[in-house]
Structure formats: structure tokens, C-alpha cells
CSV table of C-alpha atoms in Angstrom, one decimal:
chain,number,residue,atom,x,y,z
Y,1,MET,CA,47.7,27.7,-35.3
Y,2,THR,CA,46.3,24.4,-34.0
Y,3,ILE,CA,45.7,21.5,-36.6
Y,4,ARG,CA,43.3,19.0,-35.6
Y,5,VAL,CA,44.1,15.3,-37.4
Y,6,GLY,CA,41.0,13.2,-37.1
Y,7,ARG,CA,40.5,9.6,-38.3
Y,8,GLY,CA,38.8,11.0,-41.4
Y,9,THR,CA,38.7,14.7,-40.9
Y,10,LEU,CA,40.9,17.6,-40.9
Y,11,SER,CA,40.5,20.9,-39.3
Y,12,PHE,CA,42.4,24.3,-38.3
Y,13,CYS,CA,41.9,26.7,-35.5
Y,14,LEU,CA,43.3,30.0,-34.9
Y,15,ASN,CA,43.1,31.2,-31.3
Y,16,PHE,CA,43.0,34.8,-30.3
Y,17,GLY,CA,42.7,34.2,-26.5
Y,18,ALA,CA,39.7,34.8,-24.2
Y,19,GLY,CA,37.6,32.2,-25.9
Y,20,ASP,CA,37.8,34.0,-29.4
Y,21,THR,CA,38.6,31.3,-31.7
Y,22,ASP,CA,38.3,30.9,-35.6
Y,23,PHE,CA,37.6,27.1,-36.6
Y,24,PHE,CA,38.0,26.0,-40.3
Y,25,PRO,CA,37.0,22.5,-41.2
Y,26,TYR,CA,38.4,21.3,-44.3
Y,27,VAL,CA,36.5,19.0,-46.7
Y,28,VAL,CA,38.7,15.9,-47.0
Y,29,LYS,CA,38.8,13.9,-50.1
Y,30,SER,CA,38.0,10.2,-49.6
Y,31,GLY,CA,40.4,7.6,-51.3
Y,32,VAL,CA,43.4,10.2,-50.8
Y,33,SER,CA,45.8,10.0,-47.8
Y,34,MET,CA,45.5,12.6,-45.0
Y,35,ALA,CA,49.2,13.7,-45.9
Y,36,ALA,CA,48.0,14.4,-49.5
Y,37,ASN,CA,44.7,16.3,-48.2
Y,38,LEU,CA,46.8,18.4,-46.0
Y,39,ARG,CA,49.4,19.3,-48.7
Y,40,GLU,CA,46.4,20.2,-50.9
Y,41,ALA,CA,45.0,22.5,-48.1
Y,42,PHE,CA,48.2,24.3,-47.8
Y,43,LYS,CA,48.0,25.1,-51.5
Y,44,THR,CA,44.3,26.1,-51.9
Y,45,SER,CA,42.7,27.5,-48.6
Y,46,ASP,CA,42.9,31.1,-48.0
Y,47,PHE,CA,43.2,30.7,-44.3
Y,48,LEU,CA,46.4,28.8,-44.7
Y,49,MET,CA,48.1,31.5,-46.9
Y,50,GLN,CA,49.9,33.2,-44.2
Y,51,LEU,CA,51.3,30.7,-41.8
Y,52,PRO,CA,52.9,31.2,-38.2
Y,53,GLU,CA,56.0,29.5,-37.2
Y,54,ARG,CA,54.4,27.6,-34.4
Y,55,ALA,CA,51.8,24.9,-34.8
Y,56,THR,CA,50.0,22.5,-32.4
Y,57,ILE,CA,49.1,19.0,-34.0
Y,58,MET,CA,45.9,17.6,-32.2
Y,59,VAL,CA,45.9,14.0,-33.1
Y,60,ASP,CA,42.9,12.0,-32.8
Y,61,GLY,CA,44.2,8.6,-33.0
Y,62,ASP,CA,44.8,5.3,-30.8
Y,63,VAL,CA,46.3,6.1,-27.3
Y,64,LEU,CA,48.1,3.8,-24.8
Y,65,LEU,CA,48.1,5.0,-21.3
Y,66,VAL,CA,51.2,4.0,-19.1
Y,67,PRO,CA,51.3,4.5,-15.5
Y,68,ILE,CA,54.2,7.2,-14.6
Y,69,SER,CA,55.7,4.8,-12.2
Y,70,LEU,CA,56.0,2.1,-15.0
Y,71,PHE,CA,57.3,4.5,-17.9
Y,72,ASP,CA,60.6,4.0,-19.5
Y,73,GLU,CA,61.2,6.6,-22.4
Y,74,SER,CA,63.6,4.0,-24.1
Y,75,GLU,CA,61.0,1.3,-24.4
Y,76,VAL,CA,57.9,3.7,-25.6
Y,77,GLY,CA,58.2,3.0,-29.4
Y,78,ASP,CA,58.3,-0.9,-28.8
Y,79,LEU,CA,55.5,-0.7,-26.0
Y,80,PHE,CA,53.3,1.1,-28.5
Y,81,ALA,CA,53.9,-1.2,-31.6
Y,82,HIS,CA,53.2,-4.0,-29.4
Y,83,ALA,CA,49.9,-2.6,-28.3
Y,84,PHE,CA,48.9,-1.2,-31.9
Y,85,PRO,CA,50.9,-3.4,-34.3
Y,86,ASP,CA,49.4,-1.6,-37.4
Y,87,ARG,CA,50.9,1.7,-36.2
Y,88,GLU,CA,54.5,0.1,-36.0
Y,89,HIS,CA,56.0,2.4,-38.6
Y,90,GLU,CA,54.4,5.7,-37.4
Y,91,PHE,CA,56.0,8.4,-35.7
Y,92,VAL,CA,55.3,7.9,-31.9
Y,93,PHE,CA,55.1,10.6,-29.3
Y,94,TYR,CA,53.9,11.0,-25.8
Y,95,GLU,CA,52.7,13.4,-22.9
Y,96,VAL,CA,53.2,13.3,-19.4
Y,97,VAL,CA,49.9,13.9,-17.6
Y,98,ASP,CA,51.0,14.6,-14.0
Y,99,ASP,CA,47.6,15.4,-12.8
Y,100,LEU,CA,46.0,12.0,-13.8
Y,101,LYS,CA,49.3,10.0,-12.8
Y,102,VAL,CA,49.8,8.5,-16.5
Y,103,VAL,CA,52.0,9.0,-19.7
Y,104,ALA,CA,49.8,9.2,-22.8
Y,105,VAL,CA,51.3,7.6,-25.9
Y,106,SER,CA,50.1,8.1,-29.6
Y,107,SER,CA,51.2,8.3,-33.0
Y,108,ILE,CA,50.8,10.1,-36.3
Y,109,ASN,CA,51.5,8.9,-40.0
Y,110,LYS,CA,55.2,9.7,-41.0
Y,111,ASP,CA,54.1,11.3,-44.4
Y,112,LEU,CA,51.7,13.5,-42.8
Y,113,ARG,CA,54.4,14.5,-40.1
Y,114,THR,CA,56.7,15.5,-43.0
Y,115,VAL,CA,54.0,17.7,-44.7
Y,116,ILE,CA,53.7,19.7,-41.3
Y,117,GLU,CA,57.5,19.8,-40.8
Y,118,ASP,CA,57.8,21.5,-44.3
Y,119,HIS,CA,55.3,24.4,-43.3
Y,120,PHE,CA,56.1,25.0,-39.6
Y,121,GLN,CA,59.4,25.6,-37.6
Y,122,ASN,CA,58.1,24.8,-34.2
Y,123,ILE,CA,55.8,21.9,-33.8
Y,124,THR,CA,54.1,20.3,-30.8
Y,125,PHE,CA,52.2,17.1,-31.1
Y,126,ARG,CA,49.5,16.4,-28.6
Y,127,MET,CA,46.5,14.1,-28.1
Y,128,ALA,CA,42.8,15.5,-28.9
Y,129,MET,CA,41.7,13.3,-25.8
Y,130,LEU,CA,43.6,15.1,-23.2
Y,131,PRO,CA,41.7,18.3,-22.8
Y,132,VAL,CA,38.6,16.3,-22.8
Y,133,TRP,CA,40.0,13.9,-19.8
Y,134,ARG,CA,41.1,16.9,-18.0
Y,135,TYR,CA,37.9,18.8,-18.3
Y,136,LEU,CA,35.6,15.8,-17.3
Y,137,HIS,CA,37.8,14.5,-14.6
Y,138,ARG,CA,36.7,18.0,-12.9
Y,139,ARG,CA,33.1,17.0,-13.2
Y,140,ALA,CA,33.8,13.5,-12.2
Y,141,PHE,CA,33.2,13.7,-8.4
Y,142,SER,CA,30.3,16.2,-8.4
Y,143,GLY,CA,27.0,14.5,-6.8
Y,144,LYS,CA,26.8,11.0,-5.5
Y,145,GLY,CA,28.0,7.7,-7.2
Y,146,GLN,CA,30.8,6.9,-9.7
Y,147,LYS,CA,30.6,8.2,-13.5
Y,148,LEU,CA,31.5,6.4,-16.6
Y,149,PHE,CA,32.0,8.7,-19.4
Y,150,GLY,CA,31.6,8.1,-23.2
Y,151,TYR,CA,32.8,10.4,-25.9
Y,152,VAL,CA,31.5,9.5,-29.4
Y,153,HIS,CA,33.4,10.9,-32.3
Y,154,GLU,CA,33.9,9.8,-35.9
Y,155,ARG,CA,32.4,6.5,-35.2
Y,156,ARG,CA,34.8,6.0,-32.3
Y,157,LEU,CA,33.7,5.6,-28.5
Y,158,ASP,CA,36.3,6.4,-26.0
Y,159,LEU,CA,35.1,5.2,-22.5
Y,160,PHE,CA,36.8,6.3,-19.3
Y,161,SER,CA,36.5,6.8,-15.7
Y,162,PHE,CA,38.4,8.0,-12.8
Y,163,GLN,CA,39.1,6.9,-9.2
Y,164,GLN,CA,40.4,10.1,-7.4
Y,165,ASN,CA,43.5,11.5,-9.5
Y,166,ARG,CA,44.0,8.4,-11.6
Y,167,PHE,CA,42.2,6.6,-14.3
Y,168,ASN,CA,40.2,3.8,-13.4
Y,169,PHE,CA,39.3,2.6,-16.7
Y,170,PHE,CA,40.1,3.9,-20.5
Y,171,ASN,CA,39.6,2.1,-23.8
Y,172,SER,CA,38.3,2.8,-27.3
Y,173,PHE,CA,35.9,1.1,-29.5
Y,174,ASP,CA,34.9,1.3,-33.1
Y,175,ILE,CA,31.0,1.7,-33.4
Y,176,ARG,CA,29.7,1.2,-37.0
Y,177,HIS,CA,26.2,1.0,-35.8
Y,178,THR,CA,24.0,2.4,-32.8
Y,179,TYR,CA,23.9,-1.0,-31.2
Y,180,ASP,CA,27.6,-1.3,-31.0
Y,181,ALA,CA,27.6,1.8,-28.8
Y,182,CYS,CA,25.0,0.4,-26.5
Y,183,TYR,CA,26.9,-3.0,-26.2
Y,184,PHE,CA,30.2,-1.3,-25.4
Y,185,LEU,CA,28.6,1.1,-22.9
Y,186,LEU,CA,26.7,-1.8,-21.1
Y,187,TYR,CA,29.7,-4.1,-21.3
Y,188,VAL,CA,32.2,-1.6,-19.5
Y,189,TRP,CA,29.3,-0.6,-17.1
Y,190,ASN,CA,29.2,-4.2,-16.0
Y,191,GLN,CA,32.8,-4.6,-15.9
Y,192,LEU,CA,33.4,-1.9,-13.6
Y,193,HIS,CA,30.6,-3.2,-11.4
Y,194,LEU,CA,28.7,0.1,-11.6
Y,195,GLN,CA,25.2,0.2,-10.2
Y,196,ALA,CA,22.2,1.1,-12.2
Y,197,THR,CA,20.4,3.0,-9.7
Y,198,LYS,CA,23.2,4.8,-8.2
Y,199,ASP,CA,25.9,5.5,-10.6
Y,200,GLU,CA,25.7,7.6,-13.7
Y,201,LEU,CA,26.7,7.5,-17.3
Y,202,VAL,CA,27.6,10.8,-18.9
Y,203,LEU,CA,27.7,11.2,-22.8
Y,204,VAL,CA,29.1,13.7,-25.1
Y,205,GLY,CA,30.3,14.1,-28.6
Y,206,ASP,CA,29.1,14.4,-32.0
Y,207,LEU,CA,26.3,11.9,-31.9
Y,208,PHE,CA,24.6,13.9,-29.0
Y,209,GLN,CA,25.5,17.7,-30.2
Y,210,VAL,CA,25.3,17.5,-34.1
Y,211,ASP,CA,21.7,17.5,-35.3
Y,212,THR,CA,21.7,15.8,-38.6
Y,213,PRO,CA,18.7,13.6,-39.3
Y,214,THR,CA,21.1,10.6,-39.0
Y,215,ASN,CA,22.4,11.7,-35.6
Y,216,VAL,CA,18.9,12.5,-34.2
Y,217,GLU,CA,17.5,9.0,-35.1
Y,218,GLU,CA,20.7,7.3,-33.9
Y,219,ARG,CA,20.7,9.4,-30.7
Y,220,SER,CA,17.0,8.4,-29.9
Y,221,GLN,CA,17.9,4.8,-30.5
Y,222,VAL,CA,21.1,4.7,-28.3
Y,223,LEU,CA,19.4,6.5,-25.4
Y,224,ALA,CA,16.2,4.4,-25.7
Y,225,GLN,CA,18.2,1.3,-25.3
Y,226,LEU,CA,20.4,2.4,-22.5
Y,227,ARG,CA,17.5,3.8,-20.5
Y,228,ARG,CA,16.1,0.1,-20.5
Y,229,PHE,CA,19.0,-0.6,-18.0
Y,230,LEU,CA,20.3,2.6,-16.4
Y,231,GLN,CA,18.6,5.2,-14.4
Y,232,LYS,CA,21.1,7.9,-14.5
Y,233,ILE,CA,22.2,9.1,-18.0
Y,234,THR,CA,23.4,12.8,-18.8
Y,235,VAL,CA,23.8,14.0,-22.2
Y,236,ILE,CA,26.4,17.0,-22.1
Y,237,ASP,CA,25.5,20.2,-24.0
Y,238,PRO,CA,28.6,22.0,-24.7
Y,239,SER,CA,26.8,25.3,-25.1
Y,240,GLU,CA,25.7,25.2,-21.5
Y,241,ASP,CA,29.3,24.8,-20.4
Y,242,PHE,CA,31.1,26.8,-22.8
Y,243,GLY,CA,28.6,29.1,-24.6
Y,244,PRO,CA,27.9,29.0,-28.2
Y,245,GLY,CA,31.0,27.9,-30.0
Y,246,PRO,CA,32.1,27.7,-33.7
Y,247,LYS,CA,29.7,25.4,-35.6
Y,248,GLY,CA,31.0,22.0,-36.1
Y,249,MET,CA,33.8,22.3,-33.6
Y,250,PRO,CA,34.8,18.9,-32.0
Y,251,TYR,CA,34.2,18.8,-28.5
Y,252,ASP,CA,37.8,18.1,-27.7
Y,253,LEU,CA,38.7,21.4,-29.1
Y,254,GLN,CA,35.8,23.0,-27.5
Y,255,THR,CA,37.3,21.9,-24.1
Y,256,LEU,CA,40.7,23.1,-25.2
Y,257,PHE,CA,39.7,26.6,-26.5
Y,258,LEU,CA,36.3,27.6,-25.0
Y,259,ASN,CA,36.9,26.3,-21.4
Y,260,LYS,CA,37.6,29.3,-19.3
């Protein structure tokens, strides 16, 4: 079983191989901790009545990237707390990403971790961004020019680019309004000295693949503003890459389960 813990969402996946995946989003109660929501899900959700021994926890949270050559396991907790002081008392975990020459460090709430440990014997913590990085890295060097990738999910914008087998840039930004997304996209574009006529902005995520009335309007506004300054903008349609998948499945889970 795979449990995805978002900033305000909770979902479950059962993968049967060959792209056959059941996806179960859980309706999170606002004003209640994620740990309490998960505990309630285990009590009331039919698809959680019979649990396997093993679970993978995909955490969509703050991420710190450390070059492999500079990584020291004994310092990982202090390093993460220095970068994200509000996460100081959380459980810190990391993954070595050999193919991109970094160690990715993140965290999960300790109460939430306790609830998970009460229900599974074998637990692996992973970062939700990891399959996204790996999948889009394979697309980064197709065609001419450089690419800046933007993944929008849960009012969060993850921006990253690659230079050969390394990150050239990675950062995350909160986006309360559509103009926040435009500002950060164009700011990073200029920071990386990308060229408006040669290089490409690649966008993906719930803003661009979930057709709620709000998303449709905000998507139109974002793209209209960006096209005033950039000539090459690509919006990824996951169904073209992976085929039709479970409704509402986040792009990071699609790259994990549906990518063949």
C-alpha cells in the first residue's frame, strides 16, 4: 500500500503491477490534524479494513537537496532544521538520488508517523517529488534549448531545471493567487538567464489537469500572462504520456505508478 500525505490531502493507492492501480482519495476534515484524519480513516474507510504489512509513505513536504559529495548523515537533522526551522521537531528522513547526484532530505510530523507505525510493520518514507524529478529529467534534453519545469500542486509551485545529470535549480514557493505563480516563474526564468525565444517553460500539475471552473479560469490567466513574455510554453497532459489514469490522482503518483 502507498499512502500519499499532502499539505492538505490524504490518499491511498493499491498497486497491482502493469499500471493497474486503485486510487482512494480521503476527504480530510479541516481544523483537524493530519494524524487525527489518518487515524479516523483507518477506523472508517472500507479499503483500509484489511491492511498489508508493508506501506510506502509518499510525503509531499519541504525538501532540502544536498550534493552527494557534501552529505554527512550525522548532520542531516541539524541541516534540515536550519533550512526549515518550523520543521525542527519532525521526523527527518532522506533518500540518496544517485542518478541526480544529490541526497533529498524531508520530514514528516511525528504524531502522523506514530499512527502509521501503529498499523504497518514495514514502512518506507519517500518524497512525492522524486518520481517527478526522475521522469521529467528524461524529458529535459529533448529538442533544443534549456527547460524550466514547474509543478503546481496544492497551492505550491515546485520549480526545477537540470544540467546534464545534476540539478541546475530547485526551489518551492507558496502561491495564493495566480499572479504569484507568474511572478515566481518569471523571476526564476530571469535568475537562470533563460532566453525567451530559445528556451522552454514546461508546466504540469493540478492547475493544468483538473478542470474545475476555478482552475480553468486561473489556468487561462496564468498562461495569458506568461505568453506575454515567453514564446515556448508546454503544458503536459498526463493522459498523453500515461494513458487515462484514476480520476484525481496527483501527477507525482502518476509518474510513480502509470509510467511504463
